[in-house]
């Protein structure tokens, strides 16, 4: 019998890509999203790619009563939680917005899974932000977590801890936290991708908007970092590869193949790229120029962080496969789709 996966935030950037890959892998998917940071069009994209329109509930996961109704309608074999705010700077300015939303929504989901009865499988979308400025790269799952430098980062750490404690305490309760590095790109069909709201904070949407002429010039934050070219090093992971890691994690949970009740996996490529290398990769993959200049360092940026993905490679049987050229082409195709080209 087909298993059912609930995806909160399933209309969003990563959620929509995960929904596609789960459907492609034969899962039934139920999408919950309050559409505050996305629009329903991503579900049109999901349908166009897969031929399946997953059941959708416009529900805020912070609303426990509304969430309970979703559980009355469906038996959920595994829940994946993406429904959270993600702007680092905004979280510093409005911490309670982040603590209330990101924590309450996750705890409501855990409670709903517990109340359902039977085995509960919960997958949490965590972040490499938990490693802060690492002592050494690449980071493994055993690398120490550093004190969070933003409320956003703090919600990732706290949610990991909530999941760990529930797995330790409750029979039949299992959890996986996937720590994403820098998710970028879009589906190769250009039918789903990241919806930029306002001025992008993240590098790749800023690159694509500059190439498209929406922004005049990209500022590269800092050229005096102790790295080969003076700019920061990151592990840019293609969003489709990232989505496939979720399918492997869901297979592992629902197939009851976990080694321990709570597991953590780094989801990255293991390949560091500097900000300048990424800009060059975008330019050469797409044959376009990006207008950029150096500016001062951005507060809170870490010099370098990239993954040792060995654990995910071994236990999940998953590996990042798409080349940076593929990823940069998909990012540009999505930008052109947004611009109606
Ligand atoms: C941030 C978040 C991370 C989140 C990720 C993806 C932190 C500290 N960072 O990572 O949790 O998972 O976004 O949403 O929590 N850059 C420029 N110019 C720009 C924009 C960025 O030079 O206009 C540089 C930055 O200085 C950085 C690199 O590009 O060196 C990547 O930045 P960004 O895409 O914002 O991601 P992170 O800050 O690494």
Short mmCIF file of C-alpha atoms and ligand atoms in Angstrom, two decimals:
data_model
loop_
_atom_site.label_atom_id
_atom_site.label_comp_id
_atom_site.label_asym_id
_atom_site.label_seq_id
_atom_site.Cartn_x
_atom_site.Cartn_y
_atom_site.Cartn_z
CA UNK A 1 0.00 0.00 0.00
CA UNK A 2 1.18 3.52 -0.79
CA UNK A 3 2.47 5.49 2.19
CA UNK A 4 1.31 9.02 2.84
CA UNK A 5 3.70 11.87 3.59
CA UNK A 6 2.50 15.17 5.00
CA UNK A 7 4.58 18.13 3.82
CA UNK A 8 4.06 21.34 5.80
CA UNK A 9 5.25 24.31 3.77
CA UNK A 10 4.78 22.13 0.70
CA UNK A 11 4.02 25.10 -1.56
CA UNK A 12 7.38 26.71 -0.77
CA UNK A 13 10.75 26.50 -2.48
CA UNK A 14 12.15 23.32 -0.94
CA UNK A 15 8.73 21.89 -0.03
CA UNK A 16 7.50 21.93 -3.63
CA UNK A 17 10.63 20.19 -4.91
CA UNK A 18 10.34 17.55 -2.18
CA UNK A 19 6.65 17.06 -3.05
CA UNK A 20 7.62 16.38 -6.68
CA UNK A 21 10.31 13.84 -5.76
CA UNK A 22 8.06 12.06 -3.25
CA UNK A 23 5.30 11.72 -5.87
CA UNK A 24 7.87 10.49 -8.42
CA UNK A 25 8.99 7.90 -5.86
CA UNK A 26 5.43 6.59 -5.43
CA UNK A 27 4.32 8.30 -2.23
CA UNK A 28 0.96 9.93 -1.67
CA UNK A 29 1.63 13.49 -0.54
CA UNK A 30 -0.60 15.83 1.46
CA UNK A 31 0.43 19.48 1.34
CA UNK A 32 -0.25 21.96 4.13
CA UNK A 33 0.75 25.59 3.65
CA UNK A 34 -0.61 28.93 4.82
CA UNK A 35 0.71 30.59 1.63
CA UNK A 36 2.30 33.50 3.52
CA UNK A 37 5.63 33.05 1.73
CA UNK A 38 4.53 31.23 -1.41
CA UNK A 39 1.58 31.01 -3.73
CA UNK A 40 -0.59 28.14 -4.88
CA UNK A 41 1.00 28.29 -8.34
CA UNK A 42 3.81 26.03 -7.18
CA UNK A 43 1.20 23.28 -6.89
CA UNK A 44 0.26 23.88 -10.53
CA UNK A 45 3.95 23.31 -11.26
CA UNK A 46 3.97 20.12 -9.17
CA UNK A 47 0.95 18.88 -11.13
CA UNK A 48 2.49 19.78 -14.50
CA UNK A 49 5.70 17.91 -13.62
CA UNK A 50 4.20 14.81 -12.00
CA UNK A 51 0.67 14.59 -13.39
CA UNK A 52 -0.59 14.49 -9.81
CA UNK A 53 -2.19 17.31 -7.86
CA UNK A 54 -1.64 16.49 -4.20
CA UNK A 55 -4.44 17.26 -1.72
CA UNK A 56 -3.80 20.77 -0.41
CA UNK A 57 -4.92 22.40 2.83
CA UNK A 58 -4.49 26.14 3.30
CA UNK A 59 -3.75 25.73 6.96
CA UNK A 60 -1.37 27.48 9.32
CA UNK A 61 0.47 24.76 11.21
CA UNK A 62 0.37 27.05 14.26
CA UNK A 63 -3.39 26.38 14.32
CA UNK A 64 -3.59 23.03 16.11
CA UNK A 65 -7.34 22.66 15.54
CA UNK A 66 -7.06 23.18 11.79
CA UNK A 67 -4.08 20.82 11.66
CA UNK A 68 -6.05 18.15 13.54
CA UNK A 69 -8.68 18.24 10.77
CA UNK A 70 -5.99 17.32 8.23
CA UNK A 71 -5.11 14.31 10.39
CA UNK A 72 -8.81 13.33 10.55
CA UNK A 73 -8.82 13.19 6.75
CA UNK A 74 -5.52 11.33 6.26
CA UNK A 75 -3.39 8.76 8.01
CA UNK A 76 0.12 10.22 7.92
CA UNK A 77 3.02 7.75 7.74
CA UNK A 78 5.65 10.47 7.81
CA UNK A 79 5.56 14.23 8.34
CA UNK A 80 8.14 16.64 6.91
CA UNK A 81 8.27 20.11 8.40
CA UNK A 82 9.19 23.07 6.21
CA UNK A 83 6.59 25.58 7.42
CA UNK A 84 8.88 28.19 8.92
CA UNK A 85 10.21 31.69 8.41
CA UNK A 86 13.76 31.82 7.09
CA UNK A 87 15.08 35.38 6.82
CA UNK A 88 18.06 35.68 9.13
CA UNK A 89 18.05 39.50 9.36
CA UNK A 90 14.31 39.72 9.96
CA UNK A 91 14.62 37.20 12.77
CA UNK A 92 17.07 39.50 14.57
CA UNK A 93 14.64 42.42 14.25
CA UNK A 94 11.52 40.39 15.12
CA UNK A 95 12.57 37.45 17.28
CA UNK A 96 9.10 36.63 18.60
CA UNK A 97 7.74 36.32 15.07
CA UNK A 98 10.30 33.55 14.59
CA UNK A 99 10.02 31.86 17.96
CA UNK A 100 6.21 31.82 17.92
CA UNK A 101 5.86 30.63 14.34
CA UNK A 102 8.78 28.28 13.87
CA UNK A 103 8.55 26.57 17.24
CA UNK A 104 4.76 26.42 17.68
CA UNK A 105 4.20 25.04 14.19
CA UNK A 106 6.73 22.27 14.77
CA UNK A 107 5.43 21.35 18.21
CA UNK A 108 1.85 21.25 16.90
CA UNK A 109 2.97 18.88 14.17
CA UNK A 110 4.74 16.62 16.67
CA UNK A 111 1.65 16.55 18.87
CA UNK A 112 -0.59 15.73 15.92
CA UNK A 113 1.70 12.85 14.96
CA UNK A 114 1.70 11.57 18.53
CA UNK A 115 -2.07 11.78 18.86
CA UNK A 116 -2.52 9.84 15.65
CA UNK A 117 -1.14 6.75 17.40
CA UNK A 118 1.17 4.04 16.06
CA UNK A 119 4.63 4.76 14.77
CA UNK A 120 5.38 8.46 14.25
CA UNK A 121 8.05 9.49 11.74
CA UNK A 122 9.01 13.16 11.75
CA UNK A 123 11.58 14.73 9.42
CA UNK A 124 12.85 18.19 10.28
CA UNK A 125 14.50 20.58 7.85
CA UNK A 126 17.51 21.84 9.75
CA UNK A 127 20.43 23.88 8.53
CA UNK A 128 24.20 24.10 8.46
CA UNK A 129 23.65 27.33 10.37
CA UNK A 130 23.78 25.14 13.52
CA UNK A 131 27.56 24.77 12.96
CA UNK A 132 28.12 28.55 13.08
CA UNK A 133 31.75 29.34 12.25
CA UNK A 134 33.18 25.80 12.26
CA UNK A 135 36.56 25.03 13.84
CA UNK A 136 37.41 22.95 10.78
CA UNK A 137 35.87 22.11 7.40
CA UNK A 138 34.35 19.94 6.14
CA UNK A 139 31.92 19.55 9.02
CA UNK A 140 30.59 16.17 10.05
CA UNK A 141 27.43 15.59 12.07
CA UNK A 142 29.72 15.20 15.10
CA UNK A 143 31.18 18.70 14.64
CA UNK A 144 30.07 20.89 17.54
CA UNK A 145 27.04 23.09 17.21
CA UNK A 146 27.93 26.71 17.95
CA UNK A 147 25.77 29.23 19.80
CA UNK A 148 23.27 30.57 17.28
CA UNK A 149 23.91 34.07 16.00
CA UNK A 150 20.27 34.76 15.11
CA UNK A 151 16.82 33.79 16.37
CA UNK A 152 16.35 31.96 13.04
CA UNK A 153 19.44 29.86 13.74
CA UNK A 154 18.27 29.37 17.29
CA UNK A 155 14.91 27.97 16.12
CA UNK A 156 16.82 25.39 14.05
CA UNK A 157 18.85 24.30 17.08
CA UNK A 158 15.87 24.28 19.43
CA UNK A 159 13.71 22.32 17.00
CA UNK A 160 16.48 19.72 16.63
CA UNK A 161 16.54 19.42 20.42
CA UNK A 162 12.77 19.08 20.66
CA UNK A 163 12.87 16.29 18.09
CA UNK A 164 15.78 14.54 19.85
CA UNK A 165 14.01 14.68 23.22
CA UNK A 166 10.73 13.35 21.80
CA UNK A 167 12.55 10.46 20.14
CA UNK A 168 14.26 9.66 23.45
CA UNK A 169 11.06 9.85 25.47
CA UNK A 170 8.24 8.42 23.39
CA UNK A 171 7.83 4.85 22.21
CA UNK A 172 7.23 4.60 18.50
CA UNK A 173 8.46 8.15 17.87
CA UNK A 174 11.29 8.52 15.32
CA UNK A 175 13.01 11.59 13.94
CA UNK A 176 15.51 12.64 11.31
CA UNK A 177 17.04 16.09 11.04
CA UNK A 178 18.56 16.98 7.68
CA UNK A 179 21.09 19.78 7.90
CA UNK A 180 21.04 21.58 4.57
CA UNK A 181 24.00 23.57 3.36
CA UNK A 182 23.12 26.24 0.76
CA UNK A 183 20.13 25.07 -1.32
CA UNK A 184 20.14 26.68 -4.76
CA UNK A 185 18.79 26.22 -8.27
CA UNK A 186 15.36 25.13 -9.40
CA UNK A 187 13.61 22.23 -11.05
CA UNK A 188 15.06 21.67 -14.56
CA UNK A 189 11.55 22.11 -16.01
CA UNK A 190 11.58 25.71 -14.68
CA UNK A 191 8.03 25.09 -13.45
CA UNK A 192 8.90 25.43 -9.76
CA UNK A 193 11.59 27.41 -7.97
CA UNK A 194 12.20 30.01 -5.31
CA UNK A 195 9.76 32.97 -5.24
CA UNK A 196 11.75 36.05 -4.36
CA UNK A 197 9.89 38.51 -2.16
CA UNK A 198 11.47 41.96 -2.15
CA UNK A 199 15.24 42.32 -2.36
CA UNK A 200 16.83 38.87 -2.13
CA UNK A 201 19.10 38.18 0.84
CA UNK A 202 20.60 35.05 -0.66
CA UNK A 203 23.33 34.99 -3.25
CA UNK A 204 21.81 33.03 -6.14
CA UNK A 205 18.51 34.96 -6.42
CA UNK A 206 20.57 38.15 -6.32
CA UNK A 207 22.80 36.85 -9.13
CA UNK A 208 19.86 35.86 -11.33
CA UNK A 209 18.01 39.14 -10.72
CA UNK A 210 21.16 41.12 -11.56
CA UNK A 211 21.70 39.11 -14.75
CA UNK A 212 18.04 39.79 -15.63
CA UNK A 213 18.50 43.53 -15.10
CA UNK A 214 16.13 43.71 -12.11
CA UNK A 215 19.08 44.70 -9.86
CA UNK A 216 21.80 46.97 -11.11
CA UNK A 217 24.76 45.39 -9.39
CA UNK A 218 25.54 42.48 -7.09
CA UNK A 219 27.64 43.34 -4.07
CA UNK A 220 30.09 40.64 -3.07
CA UNK A 221 30.27 40.94 0.68
CA UNK A 222 33.97 41.02 1.62
CA UNK A 223 37.19 40.27 -0.29
CA UNK A 224 39.52 39.95 2.68
CA UNK A 225 38.47 36.58 4.10
CA UNK A 226 41.29 34.08 4.71
CA UNK A 227 40.29 31.99 1.67
CA UNK A 228 42.07 31.46 -1.69
CA UNK A 229 40.26 34.36 -3.42
CA UNK A 230 39.29 36.34 -0.33
CA UNK A 231 35.54 35.59 -0.60
CA UNK A 232 33.50 33.19 1.57
CA UNK A 233 33.30 29.48 0.82
CA UNK A 234 29.96 27.65 0.81
CA UNK A 235 28.56 24.26 -0.16
CA UNK A 236 25.89 24.99 -2.78
CA UNK A 237 23.52 22.03 -3.03
CA UNK A 238 21.09 21.69 -5.91
CA UNK A 239 17.49 21.79 -4.68
CA UNK A 240 16.56 18.67 -6.70
CA UNK A 241 19.44 16.72 -5.15
CA UNK A 242 18.35 18.05 -1.78
CA UNK A 243 14.77 16.95 -2.44
CA UNK A 244 15.95 13.44 -3.31
CA UNK A 245 17.73 13.22 0.04
CA UNK A 246 14.30 13.64 1.66
CA UNK A 247 12.92 10.70 -0.30
CA UNK A 248 15.82 8.56 0.93
CA UNK A 249 15.20 9.71 4.50
CA UNK A 250 11.46 8.99 4.23
CA UNK A 251 12.24 5.52 2.80
CA UNK A 252 14.55 4.92 5.76
CA UNK A 253 11.98 6.01 8.33
CA UNK A 254 8.89 4.36 6.87
CA UNK A 255 10.90 1.24 5.97
CA UNK A 256 11.90 1.06 9.67
CA UNK A 257 15.58 0.95 8.76
CA UNK A 258 16.92 3.54 11.18
CA UNK A 259 19.93 2.65 13.34
CA UNK A 260 18.78 4.89 16.18
CA UNK A 261 15.51 6.66 16.92
CA UNK A 262 16.95 10.08 16.12
CA UNK A 263 19.38 10.61 13.28
CA UNK A 264 21.09 13.64 11.79
CA UNK A 265 22.49 13.91 8.26
CA UNK A 266 24.46 16.63 6.51
CA UNK A 267 22.97 17.29 3.10
CA UNK A 268 25.63 18.93 0.99
CA UNK A 269 27.97 18.19 -1.88
CA UNK A 270 31.25 18.21 0.03
CA UNK A 271 32.54 20.67 -2.59
CA UNK A 272 33.37 24.19 -1.40
CA UNK A 273 32.90 27.04 -3.87
CA UNK A 274 33.75 30.67 -3.25
CA UNK A 275 31.29 33.46 -3.95
CA UNK A 276 33.43 34.50 -6.95
CA UNK A 277 33.61 30.92 -8.23
CA UNK A 278 29.84 30.69 -8.06
CA UNK A 279 29.40 33.92 -10.02
CA UNK A 280 31.83 32.59 -12.68
CA UNK A 281 29.99 29.26 -12.80
CA UNK A 282 26.72 31.11 -13.40
CA UNK A 283 28.26 33.23 -16.14
CA UNK A 284 29.90 30.36 -17.99
CA UNK A 285 26.94 27.96 -17.68
CA UNK A 286 24.55 30.54 -19.11
CA UNK A 287 26.74 32.71 -21.32
CA UNK A 288 25.64 35.87 -19.51
CA UNK A 289 27.53 38.52 -17.55
CA UNK A 290 26.74 39.53 -14.00
CA UNK A 291 27.55 43.07 -12.97
CA UNK A 292 29.24 42.86 -9.55
CA UNK A 293 31.47 44.82 -7.23
CA UNK A 294 33.14 44.21 -3.89
CA UNK A 295 31.56 45.67 -0.78
CA UNK A 296 32.23 45.35 2.95
CA UNK A 297 31.69 42.10 4.80
CA UNK A 298 28.11 41.32 5.81
CA UNK A 299 27.62 41.07 9.58
CA UNK A 300 27.16 37.50 10.79
CA UNK A 301 28.66 35.76 7.74
CA UNK A 302 30.94 32.81 8.40
CA UNK A 303 34.18 32.51 6.43
CA UNK A 304 33.64 28.97 5.29
CA UNK A 305 31.27 26.10 5.82
CA UNK A 306 30.97 22.95 3.77
CA UNK A 307 29.75 19.45 4.39
CA UNK A 308 31.26 16.08 4.88
CA UNK A 309 28.26 14.18 3.43
CA UNK A 310 29.75 10.70 4.02
CA UNK A 311 27.10 9.71 6.53
CA UNK A 312 24.23 10.58 4.18
CA UNK A 313 26.07 8.84 1.33
CA UNK A 314 26.40 5.64 3.37
CA UNK A 315 23.19 5.48 5.40
CA UNK A 316 20.76 7.12 2.99
CA UNK A 317 22.38 5.78 -0.16
CA UNK A 318 22.15 9.36 -1.38
CA UNK A 319 24.68 11.52 -3.16
CA UNK A 320 24.50 14.96 -4.75
CA UNK A 321 24.61 14.34 -8.49
CA UNK A 322 23.89 17.54 -10.35
CA UNK A 323 26.84 19.60 -11.54
CA UNK A 324 27.15 23.26 -10.65
CA UNK A 325 26.58 24.00 -14.36
CA UNK A 326 23.24 22.14 -14.27
CA UNK A 327 22.28 24.01 -11.14
CA UNK A 328 23.22 27.42 -12.47
CA UNK A 329 21.35 26.72 -15.72
CA UNK A 330 18.24 25.78 -13.76
CA UNK A 331 18.50 28.95 -11.64
CA UNK A 332 18.65 31.09 -14.78
CA UNK A 333 15.82 29.19 -16.52
CA UNK A 334 13.65 29.79 -13.46
CA UNK A 335 14.47 33.51 -13.42
CA UNK A 336 13.47 33.73 -17.09
CA UNK A 337 10.27 31.84 -16.34
CA UNK A 338 9.45 34.37 -13.58
CA UNK A 339 10.14 37.22 -16.00
CA UNK A 340 7.82 35.64 -18.56
CA UNK A 341 10.61 34.99 -21.09
C1 LIG B 1 21.94 31.71 4.71
C2 LIG B 1 21.59 31.32 6.11
C3 LIG B 1 21.41 29.82 6.16
C4 LIG B 1 20.39 29.38 5.14
C5 LIG B 1 20.84 29.87 3.75
C6 LIG B 1 19.86 29.52 2.66
C7 LIG B 1 22.76 31.90 8.22
C8 LIG B 1 23.94 32.58 8.80
N1 LIG B 1 22.68 31.81 6.92
O1 LIG B 1 23.23 31.15 4.42
O2 LIG B 1 21.00 29.42 7.42
O3 LIG B 1 20.30 28.00 5.12
O4 LIG B 1 20.98 31.28 3.81
O5 LIG B 1 18.67 30.22 2.80
O6 LIG B 1 21.92 31.50 8.94
N2 LIG B 1 26.58 37.07 -0.62
C9 LIG B 1 27.09 38.14 -1.34
N3 LIG B 1 26.21 39.03 -1.87
C10 LIG B 1 24.85 38.91 -1.74
C11 LIG B 1 24.33 37.79 -1.02
C12 LIG B 1 25.24 36.90 -0.47
O7 LIG B 1 28.31 38.31 -1.47
O8 LIG B 1 24.11 39.77 -2.24
C13 LIG B 1 27.53 36.09 -0.05
C14 LIG B 1 27.44 36.00 1.46
O9 LIG B 1 28.30 36.95 2.05
C15 LIG B 1 27.88 34.56 1.69
C16 LIG B 1 27.43 33.81 0.43
O10 LIG B 1 27.19 34.83 -0.55
O11 LIG B 1 29.28 34.51 1.74
C17 LIG B 1 26.14 33.03 0.63
O12 LIG B 1 25.17 33.89 1.21
P1 LIG B 1 23.63 33.44 1.32
O13 LIG B 1 23.13 32.97 0.00
O14 LIG B 1 22.88 34.59 1.96
O15 LIG B 1 23.66 32.19 2.28
P2 LIG B 1 24.33 31.99 3.73
O16 LIG B 1 24.47 33.30 4.42
O17 LIG B 1 25.52 31.13 3.56
#
